[in-house]
């Protein structure tokens, strides 16, 4: 899987506690596109993940697809909760309108509600209904490959027409 290039995302959720709302955000690359009608996406988390516990309790989360300029954010949010907590507080982000989960500035984003959860081996696959999406420009996307972050500086000469729903389009 190290040879499989993925985008890099920040998943965010929160937990309401007696002391108020505690946001959390974590670096993930397991985002999957599951269905177009209805729109469904998935994420996979290690069983026992503190982030997963909050996501399942709240049933709401957001995914921000990181631009190439956000590698430091990806690094900071890839550790355990204690180390990422101060960085979560400093994120350039706002609560999403539909979920309240943090949406990062400068990223494409999706807001999701929990539809289903499958325990598979040592991970849980969570599937969410997509409640809202937003683009924020089209900056180059951060890519994870062979254990390193990369910027794709060649936007590519092959375009894909995604204007027709459900059609992947052909390279032109
Ligand atoms: C590029 C990258 C992608 C990652 N993707 C995932 C992921 O899809 N699922 C996951 O559980 N952890 C993933 N991690 C690890 C998390 O960032 C984080 O270390 C872990 O969720 C922390 O566990 P906790 O929720 O118990 O604190 C990834 C880390 C990196 C650097």
mmCIF file with all atom_site columns, C-alpha atoms and ligand atoms in Angstrom:
data_model
loop_
_atom_site.group_PDB
_atom_site.id
_atom_site.type_symbol
_atom_site.label_atom_id
_atom_site.label_alt_id
_atom_site.label_comp_id
_atom_site.label_asym_id
_atom_site.label_entity_id
_atom_site.label_seq_id
_atom_site.pdbx_PDB_ins_code
_atom_site.Cartn_x
_atom_site.Cartn_y
_atom_site.Cartn_z
_atom_site.occupancy
_atom_site.B_iso_or_equiv
_atom_site.pdbx_formal_charge
_atom_site.auth_seq_id
_atom_site.auth_comp_id
_atom_site.auth_asym_id
_atom_site.auth_atom_id
_atom_site.pdbx_PDB_model_num
ATOM   1   C CA  . UNK A 1 1   ? 0.000   0.000  0.000   1.00 0.00 ? 1   UNK A CA  1
ATOM   2   C CA  . UNK A 1 2   ? 3.025   2.279  0.387   1.00 0.00 ? 2   UNK A CA  1
ATOM   3   C CA  . UNK A 1 3   ? 3.161   2.352  -3.403  1.00 0.00 ? 3   UNK A CA  1
ATOM   4   C CA  . UNK A 1 4   ? -0.454  3.516  -3.636  1.00 0.00 ? 4   UNK A CA  1
ATOM   5   C CA  . UNK A 1 5   ? -0.540  7.317  -3.791  1.00 0.00 ? 5   UNK A CA  1
ATOM   6   C CA  . UNK A 1 6   ? -3.356  8.861  -1.762  1.00 0.00 ? 6   UNK A CA  1
ATOM   7   C CA  . UNK A 1 7   ? -4.523  12.319 -0.914  1.00 0.00 ? 7   UNK A CA  1
ATOM   8   C CA  . UNK A 1 8   ? -4.109  13.469 2.668   1.00 0.00 ? 8   UNK A CA  1
ATOM   9   C CA  . UNK A 1 9   ? -7.067  14.604 4.758   1.00 0.00 ? 9   UNK A CA  1
ATOM   10  C CA  . UNK A 1 10  ? -7.866  15.929 8.181   1.00 0.00 ? 10  UNK A CA  1
ATOM   11  C CA  . UNK A 1 11  ? -10.898 14.249 9.738   1.00 0.00 ? 11  UNK A CA  1
ATOM   12  C CA  . UNK A 1 12  ? -12.559 16.229 12.511  1.00 0.00 ? 12  UNK A CA  1
ATOM   13  C CA  . UNK A 1 13  ? -15.210 15.503 15.079  1.00 0.00 ? 13  UNK A CA  1
ATOM   14  C CA  . UNK A 1 14  ? -15.993 16.545 18.648  1.00 0.00 ? 14  UNK A CA  1
ATOM   15  C CA  . UNK A 1 15  ? -17.408 15.374 21.947  1.00 0.00 ? 15  UNK A CA  1
ATOM   16  C CA  . UNK A 1 16  ? -19.751 17.401 24.144  1.00 0.00 ? 16  UNK A CA  1
ATOM   17  C CA  . UNK A 1 17  ? -18.515 17.188 27.732  1.00 0.00 ? 17  UNK A CA  1
ATOM   18  C CA  . UNK A 1 18  ? -19.630 18.884 30.968  1.00 0.00 ? 18  UNK A CA  1
ATOM   19  C CA  . UNK A 1 19  ? -16.756 21.332 30.321  1.00 0.00 ? 19  UNK A CA  1
ATOM   20  C CA  . UNK A 1 20  ? -17.997 22.194 26.837  1.00 0.00 ? 20  UNK A CA  1
ATOM   21  C CA  . UNK A 1 21  ? -17.355 20.984 23.312  1.00 0.00 ? 21  UNK A CA  1
ATOM   22  C CA  . UNK A 1 22  ? -13.972 19.329 22.775  1.00 0.00 ? 22  UNK A CA  1
ATOM   23  C CA  . UNK A 1 23  ? -12.931 19.290 19.126  1.00 0.00 ? 23  UNK A CA  1
ATOM   24  C CA  . UNK A 1 24  ? -10.477 16.760 17.726  1.00 0.00 ? 24  UNK A CA  1
ATOM   25  C CA  . UNK A 1 25  ? -8.838  16.435 14.328  1.00 0.00 ? 25  UNK A CA  1
ATOM   26  C CA  . UNK A 1 26  ? -6.562  13.761 12.931  1.00 0.00 ? 26  UNK A CA  1
ATOM   27  C CA  . UNK A 1 27  ? -4.614  13.087 9.738   1.00 0.00 ? 27  UNK A CA  1
ATOM   28  C CA  . UNK A 1 28  ? -6.117  10.309 7.615   1.00 0.00 ? 28  UNK A CA  1
ATOM   29  C CA  . UNK A 1 29  ? -5.583  8.906  4.152   1.00 0.00 ? 29  UNK A CA  1
ATOM   30  C CA  . UNK A 1 30  ? -8.269  6.194  4.178   1.00 0.00 ? 30  UNK A CA  1
ATOM   31  C CA  . UNK A 1 31  ? -10.982 8.357  2.615   1.00 0.00 ? 31  UNK A CA  1
ATOM   32  C CA  . UNK A 1 32  ? -13.049 6.295  0.193   1.00 0.00 ? 32  UNK A CA  1
ATOM   33  C CA  . UNK A 1 33  ? -15.687 7.309  -2.271  1.00 0.00 ? 33  UNK A CA  1
ATOM   34  C CA  . UNK A 1 34  ? -18.484 4.734  -1.872  1.00 0.00 ? 34  UNK A CA  1
ATOM   35  C CA  . UNK A 1 35  ? -21.655 5.923  -3.591  1.00 0.00 ? 35  UNK A CA  1
ATOM   36  C CA  . UNK A 1 36  ? -22.891 8.829  -5.659  1.00 0.00 ? 36  UNK A CA  1
ATOM   37  C CA  . UNK A 1 37  ? -26.661 8.406  -5.139  1.00 0.00 ? 37  UNK A CA  1
ATOM   38  C CA  . UNK A 1 38  ? -26.948 8.760  -2.232  1.00 0.00 ? 38  UNK A CA  1
ATOM   39  C CA  . UNK A 1 39  ? -23.541 10.330 -1.695  1.00 0.00 ? 39  UNK A CA  1
ATOM   40  C CA  . UNK A 1 40  ? -21.572 8.142  0.737   1.00 0.00 ? 40  UNK A CA  1
ATOM   41  C CA  . UNK A 1 41  ? -17.941 8.181  1.787   1.00 0.00 ? 41  UNK A CA  1
ATOM   42  C CA  . UNK A 1 42  ? -15.920 6.023  4.171   1.00 0.00 ? 42  UNK A CA  1
ATOM   43  C CA  . UNK A 1 43  ? -12.979 6.300  6.544   1.00 0.00 ? 43  UNK A CA  1
ATOM   44  C CA  . UNK A 1 44  ? -11.100 3.547  8.346   1.00 0.00 ? 44  UNK A CA  1
ATOM   45  C CA  . UNK A 1 45  ? -9.799  3.879  11.919  1.00 0.00 ? 45  UNK A CA  1
ATOM   46  C CA  . UNK A 1 46  ? -7.782  1.643  14.174  1.00 0.00 ? 46  UNK A CA  1
ATOM   47  C CA  . UNK A 1 47  ? -10.056 -0.016 16.752  1.00 0.00 ? 47  UNK A CA  1
ATOM   48  C CA  . UNK A 1 48  ? -9.421  1.704  20.076  1.00 0.00 ? 48  UNK A CA  1
ATOM   49  C CA  . UNK A 1 49  ? -8.668  5.060  18.433  1.00 0.00 ? 49  UNK A CA  1
ATOM   50  C CA  . UNK A 1 50  ? -9.668  7.941  20.696  1.00 0.00 ? 50  UNK A CA  1
ATOM   51  C CA  . UNK A 1 51  ? -10.805 9.871  17.644  1.00 0.00 ? 51  UNK A CA  1
ATOM   52  C CA  . UNK A 1 52  ? -13.006 6.959  16.525  1.00 0.00 ? 52  UNK A CA  1
ATOM   53  C CA  . UNK A 1 53  ? -14.685 6.848  19.945  1.00 0.00 ? 53  UNK A CA  1
ATOM   54  C CA  . UNK A 1 54  ? -15.680 10.513 19.642  1.00 0.00 ? 54  UNK A CA  1
ATOM   55  C CA  . UNK A 1 55  ? -16.831 10.121 16.045  1.00 0.00 ? 55  UNK A CA  1
ATOM   56  C CA  . UNK A 1 56  ? -19.077 7.183  16.955  1.00 0.00 ? 56  UNK A CA  1
ATOM   57  C CA  . UNK A 1 57  ? -20.490 9.015  19.987  1.00 0.00 ? 57  UNK A CA  1
ATOM   58  C CA  . UNK A 1 58  ? -21.211 12.216 18.065  1.00 0.00 ? 58  UNK A CA  1
ATOM   59  C CA  . UNK A 1 59  ? -22.210 10.615 14.772  1.00 0.00 ? 59  UNK A CA  1
ATOM   60  C CA  . UNK A 1 60  ? -20.947 13.655 12.879  1.00 0.00 ? 60  UNK A CA  1
ATOM   61  C CA  . UNK A 1 61  ? -17.638 14.481 11.274  1.00 0.00 ? 61  UNK A CA  1
ATOM   62  C CA  . UNK A 1 62  ? -15.969 16.514 8.552   1.00 0.00 ? 62  UNK A CA  1
ATOM   63  C CA  . UNK A 1 63  ? -13.143 15.699 6.161   1.00 0.00 ? 63  UNK A CA  1
ATOM   64  C CA  . UNK A 1 64  ? -10.876 18.404 4.777   1.00 0.00 ? 64  UNK A CA  1
ATOM   65  C CA  . UNK A 1 65  ? -8.748  17.438 1.778   1.00 0.00 ? 65  UNK A CA  1
ATOM   66  C CA  . UNK A 1 66  ? -5.389  19.090 2.342   1.00 0.00 ? 66  UNK A CA  1
ATOM   67  C CA  . UNK A 1 67  ? -3.604  21.308 -0.142  1.00 0.00 ? 67  UNK A CA  1
ATOM   68  C CA  . UNK A 1 68  ? 0.106   20.771 -0.735  1.00 0.00 ? 68  UNK A CA  1
ATOM   69  C CA  . UNK A 1 69  ? 0.881   23.755 1.490   1.00 0.00 ? 69  UNK A CA  1
ATOM   70  C CA  . UNK A 1 70  ? -0.555  21.971 4.536   1.00 0.00 ? 70  UNK A CA  1
ATOM   71  C CA  . UNK A 1 71  ? 2.096   19.300 5.172   1.00 0.00 ? 71  UNK A CA  1
ATOM   72  C CA  . UNK A 1 72  ? 2.934   20.769 8.572   1.00 0.00 ? 72  UNK A CA  1
ATOM   73  C CA  . UNK A 1 73  ? -0.747  20.473 9.534   1.00 0.00 ? 73  UNK A CA  1
ATOM   74  C CA  . UNK A 1 74  ? -0.697  16.835 8.392   1.00 0.00 ? 74  UNK A CA  1
ATOM   75  C CA  . UNK A 1 75  ? 2.407   16.111 10.509  1.00 0.00 ? 75  UNK A CA  1
ATOM   76  C CA  . UNK A 1 76  ? 1.058   17.865 13.602  1.00 0.00 ? 76  UNK A CA  1
ATOM   77  C CA  . UNK A 1 77  ? -2.269  16.034 13.517  1.00 0.00 ? 77  UNK A CA  1
ATOM   78  C CA  . UNK A 1 78  ? -0.765  12.575 12.934  1.00 0.00 ? 78  UNK A CA  1
ATOM   79  C CA  . UNK A 1 79  ? 0.177   11.931 16.564  1.00 0.00 ? 79  UNK A CA  1
ATOM   80  C CA  . UNK A 1 80  ? -1.776  10.818 19.637  1.00 0.00 ? 80  UNK A CA  1
ATOM   81  C CA  . UNK A 1 81  ? -4.519  13.044 21.032  1.00 0.00 ? 81  UNK A CA  1
ATOM   82  C CA  . UNK A 1 82  ? -2.310  14.671 23.700  1.00 0.00 ? 82  UNK A CA  1
ATOM   83  C CA  . UNK A 1 83  ? 0.167   15.930 21.098  1.00 0.00 ? 83  UNK A CA  1
ATOM   84  C CA  . UNK A 1 84  ? -2.389  17.033 18.533  1.00 0.00 ? 84  UNK A CA  1
ATOM   85  C CA  . UNK A 1 85  ? -4.690  18.851 20.988  1.00 0.00 ? 85  UNK A CA  1
ATOM   86  C CA  . UNK A 1 86  ? -2.753  22.167 21.025  1.00 0.00 ? 86  UNK A CA  1
ATOM   87  C CA  . UNK A 1 87  ? -2.589  22.114 17.221  1.00 0.00 ? 87  UNK A CA  1
ATOM   88  C CA  . UNK A 1 88  ? -6.331  21.483 16.964  1.00 0.00 ? 88  UNK A CA  1
ATOM   89  C CA  . UNK A 1 89  ? -6.893  24.615 19.032  1.00 0.00 ? 89  UNK A CA  1
ATOM   90  C CA  . UNK A 1 90  ? -4.675  26.610 16.609  1.00 0.00 ? 90  UNK A CA  1
ATOM   91  C CA  . UNK A 1 91  ? -6.144  25.309 13.351  1.00 0.00 ? 91  UNK A CA  1
ATOM   92  C CA  . UNK A 1 92  ? -7.311  27.837 10.779  1.00 0.00 ? 92  UNK A CA  1
ATOM   93  C CA  . UNK A 1 93  ? -10.783 26.287 10.785  1.00 0.00 ? 93  UNK A CA  1
ATOM   94  C CA  . UNK A 1 94  ? -14.463 26.963 11.409  1.00 0.00 ? 94  UNK A CA  1
ATOM   95  C CA  . UNK A 1 95  ? -17.276 24.701 12.610  1.00 0.00 ? 95  UNK A CA  1
ATOM   96  C CA  . UNK A 1 96  ? -19.173 23.282 9.629   1.00 0.00 ? 96  UNK A CA  1
ATOM   97  C CA  . UNK A 1 97  ? -22.759 24.496 9.242   1.00 0.00 ? 97  UNK A CA  1
ATOM   98  C CA  . UNK A 1 98  ? -24.274 20.995 9.079   1.00 0.00 ? 98  UNK A CA  1
ATOM   99  C CA  . UNK A 1 99  ? -22.211 19.100 11.623  1.00 0.00 ? 99  UNK A CA  1
ATOM   100 C CA  . UNK A 1 100 ? -20.331 21.553 13.843  1.00 0.00 ? 100 UNK A CA  1
ATOM   101 C CA  . UNK A 1 101 ? -17.132 19.617 13.080  1.00 0.00 ? 101 UNK A CA  1
ATOM   102 C CA  . UNK A 1 102 ? -14.098 21.707 12.104  1.00 0.00 ? 102 UNK A CA  1
ATOM   103 C CA  . UNK A 1 103 ? -13.626 22.524 8.418   1.00 0.00 ? 103 UNK A CA  1
ATOM   104 C CA  . UNK A 1 104 ? -10.152 23.741 7.442   1.00 0.00 ? 104 UNK A CA  1
ATOM   105 C CA  . UNK A 1 105 ? -9.617  26.973 5.552   1.00 0.00 ? 105 UNK A CA  1
ATOM   106 C CA  . UNK A 1 106 ? -8.113  26.494 2.100   1.00 0.00 ? 106 UNK A CA  1
ATOM   107 C CA  . UNK A 1 107 ? -9.217  22.880 1.726   1.00 0.00 ? 107 UNK A CA  1
ATOM   108 C CA  . UNK A 1 108 ? -11.948 21.034 -0.126  1.00 0.00 ? 108 UNK A CA  1
ATOM   109 C CA  . UNK A 1 109 ? -14.302 19.592 2.496   1.00 0.00 ? 109 UNK A CA  1
ATOM   110 C CA  . UNK A 1 110 ? -17.185 17.219 3.164   1.00 0.00 ? 110 UNK A CA  1
ATOM   111 C CA  . UNK A 1 111 ? -19.516 17.134 6.162   1.00 0.00 ? 111 UNK A CA  1
ATOM   112 C CA  . UNK A 1 112 ? -20.845 13.700 7.080   1.00 0.00 ? 112 UNK A CA  1
ATOM   113 C CA  . UNK A 1 113 ? -23.334 11.900 9.308   1.00 0.00 ? 113 UNK A CA  1
ATOM   114 C CA  . UNK A 1 114 ? -22.726 8.333  10.447  1.00 0.00 ? 114 UNK A CA  1
ATOM   115 C CA  . UNK A 1 115 ? -24.725 5.800  8.424   1.00 0.00 ? 115 UNK A CA  1
ATOM   116 C CA  . UNK A 1 116 ? -22.988 2.554  9.290   1.00 0.00 ? 116 UNK A CA  1
ATOM   117 C CA  . UNK A 1 117 ? -19.971 1.072  10.958  1.00 0.00 ? 117 UNK A CA  1
ATOM   118 C CA  . UNK A 1 118 ? -18.199 -2.208 10.203  1.00 0.00 ? 118 UNK A CA  1
ATOM   119 C CA  . UNK A 1 119 ? -15.514 -3.759 12.371  1.00 0.00 ? 119 UNK A CA  1
ATOM   120 C CA  . UNK A 1 120 ? -13.050 -5.417 9.991   1.00 0.00 ? 120 UNK A CA  1
ATOM   121 C CA  . UNK A 1 121 ? -9.867  -6.916 11.410  1.00 0.00 ? 121 UNK A CA  1
ATOM   122 C CA  . UNK A 1 122 ? -8.156  -4.362 13.625  1.00 0.00 ? 122 UNK A CA  1
ATOM   123 C CA  . UNK A 1 123 ? -9.955  -1.380 12.060  1.00 0.00 ? 123 UNK A CA  1
ATOM   124 C CA  . UNK A 1 124 ? -13.487 -0.008 11.871  1.00 0.00 ? 124 UNK A CA  1
ATOM   125 C CA  . UNK A 1 125 ? -14.835 1.223  8.572   1.00 0.00 ? 125 UNK A CA  1
ATOM   126 C CA  . UNK A 1 126 ? -17.239 4.113  9.101   1.00 0.00 ? 126 UNK A CA  1
ATOM   127 C CA  . UNK A 1 127 ? -19.586 5.046  6.287   1.00 0.00 ? 127 UNK A CA  1
ATOM   128 C CA  . UNK A 1 128 ? -21.190 8.456  6.242   1.00 0.00 ? 128 UNK A CA  1
ATOM   129 C CA  . UNK A 1 129 ? -23.904 10.273 4.354   1.00 0.00 ? 129 UNK A CA  1
ATOM   130 C CA  . UNK A 1 130 ? -22.425 13.391 2.796   1.00 0.00 ? 130 UNK A CA  1
ATOM   131 C CA  . UNK A 1 131 ? -24.501 16.321 4.069   1.00 0.00 ? 131 UNK A CA  1
ATOM   132 C CA  . UNK A 1 132 ? -22.550 19.156 2.461   1.00 0.00 ? 132 UNK A CA  1
ATOM   133 C CA  . UNK A 1 133 ? -19.415 19.734 0.422   1.00 0.00 ? 133 UNK A CA  1
ATOM   134 C CA  . UNK A 1 134 ? -17.369 22.732 -0.507  1.00 0.00 ? 134 UNK A CA  1
ATOM   135 C CA  . UNK A 1 135 ? -14.454 23.509 -2.715  1.00 0.00 ? 135 UNK A CA  1
ATOM   136 C CA  . UNK A 1 136 ? -12.102 26.278 -1.773  1.00 0.00 ? 136 UNK A CA  1
ATOM   137 C CA  . UNK A 1 137 ? -10.260 27.022 -4.966  1.00 0.00 ? 137 UNK A CA  1
ATOM   138 C CA  . UNK A 1 138 ? -8.239  24.282 -6.651  1.00 0.00 ? 138 UNK A CA  1
ATOM   139 C CA  . UNK A 1 139 ? -4.833  24.321 -5.028  1.00 0.00 ? 139 UNK A CA  1
ATOM   140 C CA  . UNK A 1 140 ? -2.480  21.377 -5.695  1.00 0.00 ? 140 UNK A CA  1
ATOM   141 C CA  . UNK A 1 141 ? -3.444  18.473 -3.416  1.00 0.00 ? 141 UNK A CA  1
ATOM   142 C CA  . UNK A 1 142 ? -1.089  17.006 -0.821  1.00 0.00 ? 142 UNK A CA  1
ATOM   143 C CA  . UNK A 1 143 ? -0.139  13.430 -1.703  1.00 0.00 ? 143 UNK A CA  1
ATOM   144 C CA  . UNK A 1 144 ? 1.165   10.594 0.519   1.00 0.00 ? 144 UNK A CA  1
ATOM   145 C CA  . UNK A 1 145 ? 3.352   8.005  -1.180  1.00 0.00 ? 145 UNK A CA  1
ATOM   146 C CA  . UNK A 1 146 ? 6.111   5.675  0.091   1.00 0.00 ? 146 UNK A CA  1
ATOM   147 C CA  . UNK A 1 147 ? 5.732   7.110  3.591   1.00 0.00 ? 147 UNK A CA  1
ATOM   148 C CA  . UNK A 1 148 ? 6.387   10.716 2.498   1.00 0.00 ? 148 UNK A CA  1
ATOM   149 C CA  . UNK A 1 149 ? 4.389   13.795 1.661   1.00 0.00 ? 149 UNK A CA  1
ATOM   150 C CA  . UNK A 1 150 ? 4.575   15.092 -1.898  1.00 0.00 ? 150 UNK A CA  1
ATOM   151 C CA  . UNK A 1 151 ? 3.218   18.027 -3.803  1.00 0.00 ? 151 UNK A CA  1
ATOM   152 C CA  . UNK A 1 152 ? 1.998   17.281 -7.293  1.00 0.00 ? 152 UNK A CA  1
ATOM   153 C CA  . UNK A 1 153 ? 3.331   20.338 -9.040  1.00 0.00 ? 153 UNK A CA  1
ATOM   154 C CA  . UNK A 1 154 ? 2.299   19.126 -12.483 1.00 0.00 ? 154 UNK A CA  1
ATOM   155 C CA  . UNK A 1 155 ? -1.479  19.644 -12.603 1.00 0.00 ? 155 UNK A CA  1
ATOM   156 C CA  . UNK A 1 156 ? -1.494  17.280 -15.562 1.00 0.00 ? 156 UNK A CA  1
ATOM   157 C CA  . UNK A 1 157 ? -2.341  17.644 -19.180 1.00 0.00 ? 157 UNK A CA  1
ATOM   158 C CA  . UNK A 1 158 ? -5.139  15.071 -18.995 1.00 0.00 ? 158 UNK A CA  1
ATOM   159 C CA  . UNK A 1 159 ? -8.522  16.515 -18.097 1.00 0.00 ? 159 UNK A CA  1
ATOM   160 C CA  . UNK A 1 160 ? -11.521 14.478 -17.002 1.00 0.00 ? 160 UNK A CA  1
ATOM   161 C CA  . UNK A 1 161 ? -15.058 15.673 -17.638 1.00 0.00 ? 161 UNK A CA  1
ATOM   162 C CA  . UNK A 1 162 ? -16.993 15.149 -14.405 1.00 0.00 ? 162 UNK A CA  1
ATOM   163 C CA  . UNK A 1 163 ? -19.875 17.379 -15.410 1.00 0.00 ? 163 UNK A CA  1
ATOM   164 C CA  . UNK A 1 164 ? -22.256 14.481 -15.924 1.00 0.00 ? 164 UNK A CA  1
ATOM   165 C CA  . UNK A 1 165 ? -23.228 12.852 -12.602 1.00 0.00 ? 165 UNK A CA  1
ATOM   166 C CA  . UNK A 1 166 ? -22.185 9.232  -12.375 1.00 0.00 ? 166 UNK A CA  1
ATOM   167 C CA  . UNK A 1 167 ? -19.847 9.468  -15.346 1.00 0.00 ? 167 UNK A CA  1
ATOM   168 C CA  . UNK A 1 168 ? -16.122 9.224  -14.761 1.00 0.00 ? 168 UNK A CA  1
ATOM   169 C CA  . UNK A 1 169 ? -15.338 10.860 -18.078 1.00 0.00 ? 169 UNK A CA  1
ATOM   170 C CA  . UNK A 1 170 ? -12.541 10.110 -20.453 1.00 0.00 ? 170 UNK A CA  1
ATOM   171 C CA  . UNK A 1 171 ? -9.104  11.598 -20.563 1.00 0.00 ? 171 UNK A CA  1
ATOM   172 C CA  . UNK A 1 172 ? -8.938  14.324 -23.183 1.00 0.00 ? 172 UNK A CA  1
HETATM 173 C C1  . LIG B 2 .   ? -0.563  10.120 6.105   1.00 0.00 ? 1   LIG B C1  1
HETATM 174 C C2  . LIG B 2 .   ? -1.230  9.491  7.294   1.00 0.00 ? 1   LIG B C2  1
HETATM 175 C C3  . LIG B 2 .   ? -2.479  8.898  7.150   1.00 0.00 ? 1   LIG B C3  1
HETATM 176 C C4  . LIG B 2 .   ? -3.140  8.315  8.231   1.00 0.00 ? 1   LIG B C4  1
HETATM 177 N N1  . LIG B 2 .   ? -4.343  7.736  8.034   1.00 0.00 ? 1   LIG B N1  1
HETATM 178 C C5  . LIG B 2 .   ? -4.991  7.145  9.066   1.00 0.00 ? 1   LIG B C5  1
HETATM 179 C C6  . LIG B 2 .   ? -6.256  6.526  8.866   1.00 0.00 ? 1   LIG B C6  1
HETATM 180 O O1  . LIG B 2 .   ? -6.801  6.531  7.759   1.00 0.00 ? 1   LIG B O1  1
HETATM 181 N N2  . LIG B 2 .   ? -6.854  5.928  9.952   1.00 0.00 ? 1   LIG B N2  1
HETATM 182 C C7  . LIG B 2 .   ? -6.267  5.909  11.188  1.00 0.00 ? 1   LIG B C7  1
HETATM 183 O O2  . LIG B 2 .   ? -6.836  5.324  12.123  1.00 0.00 ? 1   LIG B O2  1
HETATM 184 N N3  . LIG B 2 .   ? -5.067  6.529  11.413  1.00 0.00 ? 1   LIG B N3  1
HETATM 185 C C8  . LIG B 2 .   ? -4.431  7.136  10.394  1.00 0.00 ? 1   LIG B C8  1
HETATM 186 N N4  . LIG B 2 .   ? -3.238  7.759  10.593  1.00 0.00 ? 1   LIG B N4  1
HETATM 187 C C9  . LIG B 2 .   ? -2.732  7.855  11.985  1.00 0.00 ? 1   LIG B C9  1
HETATM 188 C C10 . LIG B 2 .   ? -3.472  9.019  12.692  1.00 0.00 ? 1   LIG B C10 1
HETATM 189 O O3  . LIG B 2 .   ? -3.031  10.246 12.096  1.00 0.00 ? 1   LIG B O3  1
HETATM 190 C C11 . LIG B 2 .   ? -3.216  9.078  14.208  1.00 0.00 ? 1   LIG B C11 1
HETATM 191 O O4  . LIG B 2 .   ? -1.898  8.806  14.498  1.00 0.00 ? 1   LIG B O4  1
HETATM 192 C C12 . LIG B 2 .   ? -4.083  8.093  14.957  1.00 0.00 ? 1   LIG B C12 1
HETATM 193 O O5  . LIG B 2 .   ? -5.418  8.112  14.517  1.00 0.00 ? 1   LIG B O5  1
HETATM 194 C C13 . LIG B 2 .   ? -4.102  8.473  16.410  1.00 0.00 ? 1   LIG B C13 1
HETATM 195 O O6  . LIG B 2 .   ? -4.934  7.587  17.144  1.00 0.00 ? 1   LIG B O6  1
HETATM 196 P P1  . LIG B 2 .   ? -5.928  8.117  18.267  1.00 0.00 ? 1   LIG B P1  1
HETATM 197 O O7  . LIG B 2 .   ? -7.186  8.501  17.585  1.00 0.00 ? 1   LIG B O7  1
HETATM 198 O O8  . LIG B 2 .   ? -6.104  6.953  19.214  1.00 0.00 ? 1   LIG B O8  1
HETATM 199 O O9  . LIG B 2 .   ? -5.274  9.281  18.965  1.00 0.00 ? 1   LIG B O9  1
HETATM 200 C C14 . LIG B 2 .   ? -2.541  8.345  9.518   1.00 0.00 ? 1   LIG B C14 1
HETATM 201 C C15 . LIG B 2 .   ? -1.289  8.961  9.678   1.00 0.00 ? 1   LIG B C15 1
HETATM 202 C C16 . LIG B 2 .   ? -0.644  9.520  8.580   1.00 0.00 ? 1   LIG B C16 1
HETATM 203 C C17 . LIG B 2 .   ? 0.707   10.175 8.773   1.00 0.00 ? 1   LIG B C17 1
#
